[in-house]
């Protein structure tokens, strides 16, 4: 499908991003899967190529692009090779960076943003808790005042980059009496007394992205570690979740597109009963349906991406994009596994790994059921 949201600058950037992926990611995917983490050298190289600071102003070492289409291009090129790498780098550059750029003091920006751009400071964000799931307003992790400082206690789980991040944005309850308006964001750094990580979690898929539980036991935080205003954390998260969700939708669709294209080549070459398996009517019709669903979905996501570029994307539209793209991604990749037959169930085949990687997209960034709840409420139900 011909896409209309990109211009010549985006096309040139895509070539640079593709070269980075082919040189740095593709040859090492198997290693990242085995060790359950992306080498820091990848982060440093991404920093040298200017790929980590797309959301960060130039005075802090970033690109200052102010155009989410560049983020889109980078995510798409990563997802065509491995969705977990895109997730890990995306959390850092697409999700955490806007919090720091928008909410931090000048001193805080000087402290963290340059290192984020170079890859020397790797970041994550800790919202989800063992008992809360998608219910961000039900946080139990808490921070209480002790003089001018805060004392942080609690735990988080399923945190992307959690095992190796140098700095993590942590949401904690600071005033239980105020409900959602009693949540504050803090920056917790590696090496702080009382901050510990659990093991790298053993996930079904998304193996290259390190994911961990985080534990906070009387972690002392100064006022310099408060991000934004006290009590505004929930509002800050709600304001920035649409970007996380449209970013997830972009990645979901790019992941499915890449697997579909590989499968299309496979069914043209794989023979059964004397002909390519793609020639059988059932398979031909199935692939025609998948191609159409991908193109229709791409037009939808591209349109919402442009709304986001213009600052017009709503939370409800982001929820639609997130749930729909996750469903389409899983439908397409599951069909591609079937078309590969027994080989589709072998983990040495990219399609099998993609199938495992895709399943979580219906759960994270707010489960698809929560997305439908948000959409239903907007319908007045």
Coordinates of C-alpha atoms in Angstrom, one line a residue:
X1 CA 0.0 0.0 0.0
X2 CA 1.2 3.5 -0.8
X3 CA 1.6 5.5 2.3
X4 CA 1.3 9.3 2.4
X5 CA 2.5 10.4 5.8
X6 CA 6.2 10.4 5.1
X7 CA 8.3 12.9 3.1
X8 CA 11.9 12.8 1.7
X9 CA 13.4 13.5 5.1
X10 CA 11.7 10.5 6.6
X11 CA 12.8 8.4 3.6
X12 CA 16.4 9.4 4.2
X13 CA 16.1 8.7 7.9
X14 CA 14.6 5.3 7.1
X15 CA 17.7 4.4 5.1
X16 CA 19.9 5.3 8.1
X17 CA 17.8 3.4 10.5
X18 CA 17.7 0.4 8.2
X19 CA 21.5 0.4 7.9
X20 CA 21.8 0.6 11.7
X21 CA 19.5 -2.4 12.1
X22 CA 21.2 -4.5 9.5
X23 CA 24.6 -3.8 10.9
X24 CA 23.9 -3.9 14.6
X25 CA 20.7 -5.8 15.4
X26 CA 20.2 -8.4 12.7
X27 CA 23.5 -10.3 13.2
X28 CA 23.0 -10.4 17.0
X29 CA 19.4 -11.3 17.5
X30 CA 20.1 -14.9 18.4
X31 CA 22.6 -13.8 21.0
X32 CA 20.2 -11.3 22.5
X33 CA 17.5 -14.0 22.7
X34 CA 19.8 -16.4 24.4
X35 CA 21.2 -13.9 27.0
X36 CA 17.8 -12.2 27.5
X37 CA 19.2 -8.7 27.2
X38 CA 20.5 -6.4 24.4
X39 CA 24.2 -5.6 24.7
X40 CA 25.0 -2.1 25.9
X41 CA 27.2 -1.7 22.8
X42 CA 23.9 -1.6 20.8
X43 CA 22.7 1.3 22.9
X44 CA 25.9 3.2 22.5
X45 CA 25.9 2.7 18.8
X46 CA 22.3 3.8 18.6
X47 CA 23.4 6.9 20.5
X48 CA 26.2 7.6 18.1
X49 CA 23.8 7.4 15.2
X50 CA 21.4 9.9 16.9
X51 CA 18.6 7.3 17.2
X52 CA 17.9 7.6 21.0
X53 CA 17.2 11.3 21.3
X54 CA 14.5 11.8 18.8
X55 CA 12.3 13.2 21.5
X56 CA 15.1 15.2 23.2
X57 CA 16.1 18.8 22.3
X58 CA 19.4 19.5 20.6
X59 CA 20.9 21.4 23.6
X60 CA 20.9 18.1 25.6
X61 CA 22.4 16.1 22.7
X62 CA 19.2 15.0 21.1
X63 CA 17.8 15.4 17.6
X64 CA 15.0 17.7 18.6
X65 CA 13.0 16.3 15.7
X66 CA 9.6 17.2 17.1
X67 CA 8.0 15.0 14.5
X68 CA 6.7 11.6 15.7
X69 CA 7.1 10.2 12.1
X70 CA 10.8 9.8 12.7
X71 CA 10.0 7.7 15.8
X72 CA 7.6 5.7 13.6
X73 CA 10.2 5.0 11.0
X74 CA 12.7 3.8 13.6
X75 CA 10.2 1.5 15.3
X76 CA 9.1 0.0 12.0
X77 CA 12.7 -0.8 11.0
X78 CA 13.4 -2.4 14.4
X79 CA 10.1 -4.4 14.4
X80 CA 10.8 -5.9 11.0
X81 CA 13.8 -7.7 12.6
X82 CA 12.7 -8.2 16.2
X83 CA 9.8 -6.7 18.2
X84 CA 11.5 -7.0 21.6
X85 CA 14.4 -4.8 20.5
X86 CA 11.9 -2.2 19.4
X87 CA 10.1 -2.5 22.7
X88 CA 13.3 -2.0 24.7
X89 CA 14.6 1.0 22.8
X90 CA 11.1 2.4 22.5
X91 CA 10.4 2.5 26.2
X92 CA 13.7 4.5 26.5
X93 CA 13.2 6.9 23.7
X94 CA 9.5 7.1 23.1
X95 CA 8.0 6.6 26.6
X96 CA 10.5 7.8 29.2
X97 CA 12.1 10.7 27.3
X98 CA 8.9 12.8 27.1
X99 CA 8.4 12.7 30.9
X100 CA 11.9 14.1 31.4
X101 CA 11.7 16.6 28.6
X102 CA 8.3 17.9 29.7
X103 CA 8.5 17.7 33.5
X104 CA 12.1 17.9 34.7
X105 CA 13.9 20.9 36.0
X106 CA 16.9 22.3 34.1
X107 CA 19.2 20.6 36.5
X108 CA 17.5 17.3 36.1
X109 CA 17.5 17.6 32.4
X110 CA 21.3 18.2 32.4
X111 CA 21.7 15.2 34.7
X112 CA 19.9 12.6 32.6
X113 CA 19.1 13.7 29.1
X114 CA 22.6 13.8 27.6
X115 CA 23.3 10.3 28.8
X116 CA 20.0 9.1 27.4
X117 CA 21.0 10.4 24.0
X118 CA 24.4 8.6 24.1
X119 CA 23.1 5.3 25.5
X120 CA 25.2 5.7 28.6
X121 CA 22.0 6.1 30.7
X122 CA 19.5 3.4 29.9
X123 CA 16.0 4.1 31.3
X124 CA 12.7 2.4 32.1
X125 CA 9.3 3.3 33.6
X126 CA 7.7 1.4 36.6
X127 CA 4.0 1.6 36.7
X128 CA 2.7 -1.9 36.9
X129 CA 2.5 -3.7 40.3
X130 CA 2.0 -7.4 41.2
X131 CA -1.5 -6.8 42.4
X132 CA -2.6 -4.0 40.1
X133 CA -2.1 -4.9 36.5
X134 CA -3.7 -2.3 34.3
X135 CA -5.3 -0.4 37.2
X136 CA -2.8 2.5 37.6
X137 CA -4.9 4.3 40.2
X138 CA -4.6 1.4 42.6
X139 CA -0.8 1.7 43.3
X140 CA 0.4 0.4 46.6
X141 CA 4.1 1.5 46.2
X142 CA 4.3 4.5 48.5
X143 CA 6.6 7.4 49.3
X144 CA 6.4 9.3 52.6
X145 CA 8.1 12.5 53.6
X146 CA 11.0 12.5 56.0
X147 CA 12.2 16.0 56.4
X148 CA 13.0 17.3 52.9
X149 CA 13.4 13.7 51.6
X150 CA 11.0 10.9 50.6
X151 CA 11.2 7.3 51.7
X152 CA 10.1 4.9 49.0
X153 CA 8.7 1.4 49.7
X154 CA 7.0 -1.2 47.5
X155 CA 7.5 -3.2 44.4
X156 CA 6.9 -3.2 40.6
X157 CA 6.7 -6.0 38.1
X158 CA 7.0 -6.6 34.3
X159 CA 9.3 -3.7 33.9
X160 CA 10.9 -3.5 30.5
X161 CA 14.6 -2.6 30.8
X162 CA 14.1 -3.2 34.5
X163 CA 17.1 -5.5 35.0
X164 CA 19.7 -3.2 33.4
X165 CA 18.3 0.4 33.5
X166 CA 20.4 3.1 35.0
X167 CA 17.4 5.2 35.9
X168 CA 13.8 4.3 36.3
X169 CA 10.8 6.5 36.6
X170 CA 8.7 5.1 39.4
X171 CA 5.1 6.0 40.2
X172 CA 4.3 5.9 43.9
X173 CA 1.4 7.0 46.1
X174 CA 2.3 10.0 48.2
X175 CA -1.1 10.9 49.6
X176 CA -3.5 8.0 50.1
X177 CA -6.4 10.3 50.9
X178 CA -6.4 11.8 47.4
X179 CA -6.8 8.6 45.3
X180 CA -5.5 9.1 41.8
X181 CA -4.5 12.7 42.6
X182 CA -2.1 11.4 45.3
X183 CA 0.4 9.8 43.0
X184 CA 3.9 11.3 42.4
X185 CA 6.7 10.3 39.9
X186 CA 10.2 9.7 41.1
X187 CA 13.6 9.0 39.4
X188 CA 15.3 6.0 41.0
X189 CA 18.9 5.4 40.0
X190 CA 21.0 2.3 40.1
X191 CA 23.1 1.9 43.3
X192 CA 20.6 3.7 45.6
X193 CA 20.5 1.9 49.0
X194 CA 17.3 -0.1 49.3
X195 CA 16.7 -0.4 45.5
X196 CA 17.0 -4.1 44.4
X197 CA 16.0 -6.0 41.3
X198 CA 14.7 -9.5 41.0
X199 CA 15.8 -11.9 38.4
X200 CA 15.2 -11.4 34.7
X201 CA 11.7 -12.7 34.3
X202 CA 11.3 -15.9 32.2
X203 CA 8.7 -14.7 29.6
X204 CA 7.0 -16.6 26.8
X205 CA 8.4 -14.2 24.3
X206 CA 10.1 -10.8 23.9
X207 CA 13.3 -12.4 25.1
X208 CA 15.9 -9.8 24.1
X209 CA 14.2 -7.1 26.2
X210 CA 15.2 -7.6 29.9
X211 CA 12.2 -7.5 32.1
X212 CA 12.3 -7.6 35.9
X213 CA 10.6 -7.1 39.2
X214 CA 11.8 -4.1 41.2
X215 CA 11.9 -3.8 45.0
X216 CA 12.1 -0.6 47.1
X217 CA 12.9 -0.9 50.7
X218 CA 13.3 2.5 52.5
X219 CA 14.9 4.1 49.4
X220 CA 15.8 7.7 50.3
X221 CA 15.0 10.1 47.6
X222 CA 15.8 13.8 47.7
X223 CA 13.5 16.5 46.1
X224 CA 15.9 16.4 43.1
X225 CA 14.4 12.9 42.3
X226 CA 10.8 14.1 42.1
X227 CA 9.7 14.4 38.5
X228 CA 7.2 17.2 38.0
X229 CA 4.8 18.3 40.8
X230 CA 3.8 16.3 43.8
X231 CA 0.5 14.5 43.4
X232 CA 0.3 15.0 39.6
X233 CA 1.8 11.6 38.6
X234 CA -1.5 10.0 37.6
X235 CA -2.3 13.0 35.4
X236 CA 1.1 12.9 33.8
X237 CA 0.8 9.2 33.0
X238 CA -2.7 9.7 31.5
X239 CA -1.4 12.6 29.4
X240 CA 1.4 10.5 28.0
X241 CA -0.2 7.1 27.6
X242 CA -1.7 7.9 24.2
X243 CA 1.9 8.2 22.8
X244 CA 2.8 4.9 24.3
X245 CA -0.2 3.3 22.8
X246 CA 0.1 4.8 19.3
X247 CA 3.8 3.7 19.5
X248 CA 2.7 0.2 20.4
X249 CA 0.2 0.2 17.5
X250 CA 2.8 1.3 15.0
X251 CA 5.1 -1.5 16.3
X252 CA 2.4 -4.1 16.3
X253 CA 1.5 -3.5 12.7
X254 CA 5.2 -3.3 11.5
X255 CA 5.9 -6.6 13.2
X256 CA 3.0 -8.2 11.5
X257 CA 3.9 -6.7 8.1
X258 CA 7.4 -8.1 8.3
X259 CA 6.3 -11.6 9.2
X260 CA 3.6 -11.5 6.5
X261 CA 6.2 -10.6 3.8
X262 CA 8.5 -13.4 4.9
X263 CA 5.6 -15.8 4.9
X264 CA 4.6 -14.7 1.4
X265 CA 8.1 -15.6 0.1
X266 CA 7.9 -18.9 2.0
X267 CA 4.6 -20.0 0.5
X268 CA 5.9 -19.2 -3.0
X269 CA 8.9 -21.5 -2.5
X270 CA 7.5 -24.3 -0.3
X271 CA 6.1 -27.2 -2.4
X272 CA 3.4 -29.7 -1.6
X273 CA 1.5 -32.0 -3.9
X274 CA 3.5 -30.8 -6.8
X275 CA 2.9 -27.0 -6.5
X276 CA 3.8 -24.1 -4.3
X277 CA 1.5 -24.1 -1.2
X278 CA 0.6 -20.5 -1.9
X279 CA -1.2 -21.7 -5.0
X280 CA -3.8 -23.6 -3.1
X281 CA -7.1 -21.7 -3.1
X282 CA -7.5 -21.7 0.7
X283 CA -4.0 -20.4 1.3
X284 CA -4.3 -17.9 -1.6
X285 CA -7.6 -16.5 -0.2
X286 CA -6.2 -16.4 3.3
X287 CA -3.2 -14.4 2.2
X288 CA -5.5 -12.1 0.3
X289 CA -7.5 -11.5 3.4
X290 CA -4.5 -10.9 5.6
X291 CA -3.0 -8.4 3.0
X292 CA -6.2 -6.5 3.0
X293 CA -6.6 -6.4 6.8
X294 CA -3.0 -5.2 7.1
X295 CA -3.5 -2.4 4.5
X296 CA -6.8 -1.2 6.0
X297 CA -5.2 -1.2 9.5
X298 CA -2.1 0.6 8.2
X299 CA -4.3 3.4 6.8
X300 CA -6.1 3.6 10.1
X301 CA -2.8 3.7 12.2
X302 CA -1.1 6.2 9.7
X303 CA -4.1 8.5 10.0
X304 CA -3.9 8.5 13.8
X305 CA -0.1 8.9 13.7
X306 CA -0.6 12.1 11.8
X307 CA -3.2 13.2 14.3
X308 CA -0.6 12.6 17.0
X309 CA 2.0 14.6 15.0
X310 CA -0.5 17.5 15.0
X311 CA -1.2 17.1 18.7
X312 CA -4.8 16.0 18.0
X313 CA -4.7 12.3 19.0
X314 CA -7.2 11.5 21.8
X315 CA -6.9 8.9 24.5
X316 CA -9.9 7.0 23.0
X317 CA -8.4 6.9 19.5
X318 CA -5.1 5.7 21.0
X319 CA -7.0 2.9 22.8
X320 CA -8.6 1.9 19.5
X321 CA -5.3 1.8 17.8
X322 CA -3.6 -0.2 20.5
X323 CA -6.3 -2.9 20.8
X324 CA -7.1 -3.2 17.1
X325 CA -3.4 -3.4 16.0
X326 CA -2.7 -6.0 18.7
X327 CA -5.6 -8.2 17.5
X328 CA -4.6 -7.9 13.8
X329 CA -1.0 -8.6 14.6
X330 CA -1.8 -11.8 16.5
X331 CA -4.3 -12.9 13.8
X332 CA -1.8 -12.4 11.0
X333 CA 1.1 -14.0 12.8
X334 CA -0.9 -17.0 13.9
X335 CA -2.0 -17.5 10.3
X336 CA 1.6 -17.3 9.2
X337 CA 2.6 -20.0 11.7
X338 CA -0.1 -22.2 10.2
X339 CA 1.2 -21.6 6.7
X340 CA 4.7 -22.6 7.8
X341 CA 3.3 -26.0 9.0
X342 CA 5.5 -27.8 11.4
X343 CA 8.4 -25.4 10.8
X344 CA 6.3 -22.6 12.1
X345 CA 6.4 -24.2 15.5
X346 CA 10.2 -24.4 15.6
X347 CA 11.8 -21.6 17.5
X348 CA 14.7 -21.3 15.1
X349 CA 12.2 -19.9 12.6
X350 CA 11.5 -16.2 13.0
X351 CA 7.7 -16.8 12.6
X352 CA 7.6 -18.9 15.7
X353 CA 9.5 -16.3 17.8
X354 CA 7.3 -13.6 16.4
X355 CA 4.2 -15.5 17.4
X356 CA 5.5 -15.7 21.0
X357 CA 6.6 -12.0 20.9
X358 CA 3.2 -10.8 19.7
X359 CA 1.0 -12.4 22.4
X360 CA 1.9 -9.8 25.0
X361 CA 0.7 -6.9 22.9
X362 CA -2.9 -7.7 23.8
X363 CA -1.9 -7.4 27.5
X364 CA 0.7 -4.6 28.0
X365 CA 0.2 -0.8 27.9
X366 CA -3.3 -1.5 29.2
X367 CA -5.0 -4.8 28.3
X368 CA -7.3 -4.9 25.2
X369 CA -10.2 -5.3 27.6
X370 CA -9.3 -2.1 29.3
X371 CA -9.0 -0.4 25.9
X372 CA -12.5 -1.5 25.0
X373 CA -13.8 -0.2 28.4
X374 CA -12.3 3.2 27.6
X375 CA -13.9 3.2 24.2
X376 CA -17.2 2.0 25.6
X377 CA -17.3 4.8 28.2
X378 CA -16.7 7.3 25.4
X379 CA -19.8 6.0 23.7
X380 CA -21.7 6.9 26.8
X381 CA -22.1 3.3 28.1

